[in-house]
Amino acid sequence: MIKTAIVGASGYTGLELIKILLNHPYFEIKGLFGSEGGERIENIYPALKGVFEAEIEKLDTNKLKSFDLVFLAVPHKTAMAVVKEIYGYTKIVDFSADYRLNQKNYEDFYCPHINPENLENSAYGLPEIFRDFIKRVSLVANPGCYPTATILGLYPFLEYIEKDVFVDAKSGVSGAGKGLKATTHFVKDNENFFAYNPVKHRHSIEIAEKTGLNVTFVPQLLPITRGMQISIYAKLKKDIDPVEVLKEKYKNEKFIRIKENPVEIKNVAGTHFCDIFAMKNGNMLFINSVIDNLLRGASSQAVANANLLFNLDESLALPKIAYVP
Amino acid sequence: MIKTAIVGASGYTGLELIKILLNHPYFEIKGLFGSEGGERIENIYPALKGVFEAEIEKLDTNKLKSFDLVFLAVPHKTAMAVVKEIYGYTKIVDFSADYRLNQKNYEDFYCPHINPENLENSAYGLPEIFRDFIKRVSLVANPGCYPTATILGLYPFLEYIEKDVFVDAKSGVSGAGKGLKATTHFVKDNENFFAYNPVKHRHSIEIAEKTGLNVTFVPQLLPITRGMQISIYAKLKKDIDPVEVLKEKYKNEKFIRIKENPVEIKNVAGTHFCDIFAMKNGNMLFINSVIDNLLRGASSQAVANANLLFNLDESLALPKIAYVP
Amino acid sequence: MIKTAIVGASGYTGLELIKILLNHPYFEIKGLFGSEGGERIENIYPALKGVFEAEIEKLDTNKLKSFDLVFLAVPHKTAMAVVKEIYGYTKIVDFSADYRLNQKNYEDFYCPHINPENLENSAYGLPEIFRDFIKRVSLVANPGCYPTATILGLYPFLEYIEKDVFVDAKSGVSGAGKGLKATTHFVKDNENFFAYNPVKHRHSIEIAEKTGLNVTFVPQLLPITRGMQISIYAKLKKDIDPVEVLKEKYKNEKFIRIKENPVEIKNVAGTHFCDIFAMKNGNMLFINSVIDNLLRGASSQAVANANLLFNLDESLALPKIAYVP
Amino acid sequence: MIKTAIVGASGYTGLELIKILLNHPYFEIKGLFGSEGGERIENIYPALKGVFEAEIEKLDTNKLKSFDLVFLAVPHKTAMAVVKEIYGYTKIVDFSADYRLNQKNYEDFYCPHINPENLENSAYGLPEIFRDFIKRVSLVANPGCYPTATILGLYPFLEYIEKDVFVDAKSGVSGAGKGLKATTHFVKDNENFFAYNPVKHRHSIEIAEKTGLNVTFVPQLLPITRGMQISIYAKLKKDIDPVEVLKEKYKNEKFIRIKENPVEIKNVAGTHFCDIFAMKNGNMLFINSVIDNLLRGASSQAVANANLLFNLDESLALPKIAYVP
């Protein structure tokens, strides 16, 4: 068995990691860590009672060094402070932004980087695109949910579209995390819909850096718990059949489903699938993708990356059965 | 008092008309009509019990001729069949598509027109743009909800943007009407979000005809009851301050509010307001508008148009107080 | 005009008061007050922009003395501290629990009372039951939302039922207020339903005191914004026709509607109505009532009481048109 | 492998059966049947694309006889017509009401029974109560969702309570099935809550027959997709500690969790768990249980019963991981 730790276990992505790993044949959760420690995970999430029960320990980088695999579901800055200590001792999947960007972009949008030497040692964890590189490193920067759904939609079209693209992105409220904020109050979100941080959202640099495009990115908040839908608008440079382009590019991918009709969040919520549809209006292109923001946009993608880090079958334990109806 | 009829009283827009006219100082509801007749409106909508009670009569164009004002909230085709009979006898606000388009566009997207002679006698009922013309006619084609929110957002920018625009439009489920369809089942819509009829949606021709733009229009279904949000993406031909452009164009409009931040459906649900925000990303423009789909997108706009038909204060009875919190 | 102040203007009930008073012919809002002061109400609730705009002042009891009417929408304890100062100078409608109970019950369930001398000077503001007394006082204790809906349901049956009753009460999330709590997080409430503080809820003493019954009260949280439904279960001592009993008792009440079928929140949301239904199963009685928790359960009831305090028509400005469909 | 058929595969409970059996080590889905046949399950539920794909055949009782196990998820009457044909050839779990009641109760509440000789050959499929009998039969009447959650809550208290009990039951909309009805329209249910068929609901006879109690049963519709919460109110004949009574009765049950606080739908949605809480107010008892209406209230309970029919570990394939957060 592969001795596995989850740091930041009490957040939504920590919870999803636990739920996935309960079905994993090799990764065995042997430690949960948090900034405080002391609480029990089944008290924080009573749904786990009788399913998985454990105490959360206070984060201790020395302890982490003894694990084979560490999932780091902590905020940026905290993440690189931990990685700096434990890199080399264990394989790491980092959920934060700390290793997703080149140093210049990171420092322009976030803060000074305290562990820049590991930027080149880390792989950007989108298996469909960087699978081979991920297998050769020991540190994976797990992509954000917005970039995952956007890049998977854009990737097959990069050679066919003009540089300026618009991304109208909608996320369920779980994407905002467990914290209590005005924008997570039920009365604020219910029967409402609104954009937040349009254009300036940090995730747009992640998309721009990975695709080389000029992205106008507008994130919006859907009054649902989980799931994310991306609508991408671009101009074609060439006449193509969009669905055929998608089918060709992803023909060997088990977790990408190409649709002939607009995609629905409900068909992927609870799973690792990314469903994609595209159509054109003359030379105007509409690309439409959906994922579960907490799974393909975070925790199941992390497990896929961890599977690759250990040269296991990438699909081990990845959830396929949606929360339908 | 102005003797007023509502044809199609049992639908959602009929209900909203009743609710508005209860507060109108001149328009007095003296007849409700429907395709069958015989039911009582307070049985269809028990919320009206003790507030407004009346029987719905079977549609009879001869009876309609005796009214001063007729609101026609019936499907296209039925609408023009009625207008053909009663035009000249009464003032008419038609909720259908029958008089919104020029004959060619109408027949390309709908069906042969049986009353083309009245196309030039009708005004397109967007008061902020066609106010003066509306005052001179006796037949108003009340715009669709999607075109209302989209055109009000685009209108101030028409001289500044390139011809190709993308419209990512989201509507609450009430926009789909009372009919029982797979897409109005609670279990289908709840915790879901999806586009329908992308690109090919009929409302896009209405927007294209009124703006002269090449519109790629994607309507999507929000899991809320009422309200609509439009995100428009365009390329600027000229460097402008988007919020200033909006403020200047609409400085005399009482029911358009220009915002410095993204707009929220919740602030306009229950009202005639259209809230608009815009910002740019280099030369990429994002325009963001919200309306109540059943009010500004249908029934309150119809009342505003009727006010103009009778040379009354346009704002009479228009709802201003939102369904907040 | 009657010079009116709202203390606690920034809360949901303060907002609803503003919305109602905008349609009141005599009560004119001349002051908004809050614990801090300095903010503008239209910034807190952008829906009010262009409708009602004003600065919130810091609470000052001397200023309040110069008003004709003060609505106190502040927490218990704060309320009695203010009333103690301003009683006699102005008419007062207090939204808190401070004057709803006799001293013993209050001190058992809340805290020591600092203004007990005014307990007998205050009326319990359920107009259907205490109308005459309300007209003779200058201080009204506006009932809680749970007691309002429960007592209005129970009141006609008091002579026919046994002492032990069960109340299964469900409230929309707005009843929990604007504060950020674990139980107001969207992700917690959405697709969920749960009881909170069963049996021990403070509102049960209010019901018990007013009805003389032994009440087992279970409040539960509905995943909706507004509205409240009460299911009451009791044993009949006598064979009666429940709907007839309701109709007889409330035959002169304009804002109570007796239904022949189970009641729906949607028919009263946005209004001052209380809809009630009842039926029996042998000698077991089921009573079913709905109100808008923020209106009949708070702000519109406060306006009804204020109308009575000034000997005005009780129904002035009370909202009748529901948030349907 | 055990050759398994699902009849009525296109309904919600058919879908849930498929989802569960994908994880079952022995039950292999070898046939899907429906009233028409011809459609593919992955077209009806696109979430199954790439996960489980199959054609639905037209129902044919001769074909069914060749299976080892048949799940019958069809309406009552249809069910007994099929059972009459195939009984003796295969083991059967029937989701309908046809074998849940004694003949008199069935015929009083439903219709004449065409297969009464099998009533005594069938077991009522609540494993916690009838486990031993289920193992000895080949036909299981799978209980309804309301009776499951209610009886599991009442069962430990039967000797301690008086005969008259009140059951306030709330179900998510999926309980109403896929059919298009006024009560499944999104606009009707969203932001609403209402009782339907109070007192007269058919499920109450099922509860009364199994418990011997006089049940006043009020089913209500929650604006959520899945999950069910039951609040039971009864009078104690004896002073007990309710939580201790529950713990003692269910101490060996892996899928019943006794809580110290009110239960939440969210903790059981997606699972076979039934969470139960109880407390008293003097001699008044409040019992509070939650289940997933489509799983413990239908499909996972059917699989538990099928496991028992084949003398397998009852918990095989039963889902434990909830749809949280």
Short mmCIF file of C-alpha atoms in Angstrom, two decimals, chain B residues 186-187, chain C residues 170 193 222-224 229 264-265, chain D residues 146 168-177 181-185 188-196 218-225 227 293:
data_model
loop_
_atom_site.label_atom_id
_atom_site.label_comp_id
_atom_site.label_asym_id
_atom_site.label_seq_id
_atom_site.Cartn_x
_atom_site.Cartn_y
_atom_site.Cartn_z
CA PHE B 186 -37.88 20.28 -11.46
CA VAL B 187 -35.50 17.32 -11.37
CA LYS C 170 -40.66 25.20 8.50
CA PHE C 193 -33.57 20.08 5.16
CA LEU C 222 -36.42 25.05 4.25
CA PRO C 223 -34.05 25.61 1.32
CA ILE C 224 -35.98 28.65 0.09
CA GLN C 229 -45.33 26.77 6.66
CA GLU C 264 -48.76 26.86 -0.42
CA ILE C 265 -45.99 29.23 0.57
CA TYR D 146 -42.33 6.91 3.12
CA ASP D 168 -45.13 14.86 8.99
CA ALA D 169 -43.24 13.54 5.95
CA LYS D 170 -41.25 15.55 3.41
CA SER D 171 -39.92 14.21 0.13
CA GLY D 172 -37.73 15.61 -2.62
CA VAL D 173 -39.34 15.97 -6.05
CA SER D 174 -37.67 12.88 -7.53
CA GLY D 175 -40.17 10.92 -5.47
CA ALA D 176 -42.86 12.09 -7.88
CA GLY D 177 -41.10 10.37 -10.76
CA LYS D 181 -47.21 16.93 -13.94
CA ALA D 182 -48.22 20.30 -12.58
CA THR D 183 -46.52 19.32 -9.33
CA THR D 184 -43.19 18.56 -10.98
CA HIS D 185 -42.92 21.87 -12.88
CA LYS D 188 -44.39 25.33 -9.11
CA ASP D 189 -41.95 23.67 -6.73
CA ASN D 190 -39.07 26.11 -6.55
CA GLU D 191 -39.34 28.52 -3.58
CA ASN D 192 -42.45 26.64 -2.52
CA PHE D 193 -43.47 23.94 -0.06
CA PHE D 194 -46.81 22.24 0.32
CA ALA D 195 -48.60 19.12 1.54
CA TYR D 196 -50.37 16.85 -0.95
CA VAL D 218 -49.12 14.17 5.89
CA PRO D 219 -46.75 13.96 2.90
CA GLN D 220 -45.19 17.24 1.77
CA LEU D 221 -43.05 18.23 -1.20
CA LEU D 222 -39.57 19.68 -0.59
CA PRO D 223 -37.94 21.82 -3.28
CA ILE D 224 -34.93 19.53 -3.57
CA THR D 225 -34.19 16.66 -5.93
CA GLY D 227 -33.95 12.86 0.02
CA ASN D 293 -35.86 8.35 -1.20
#
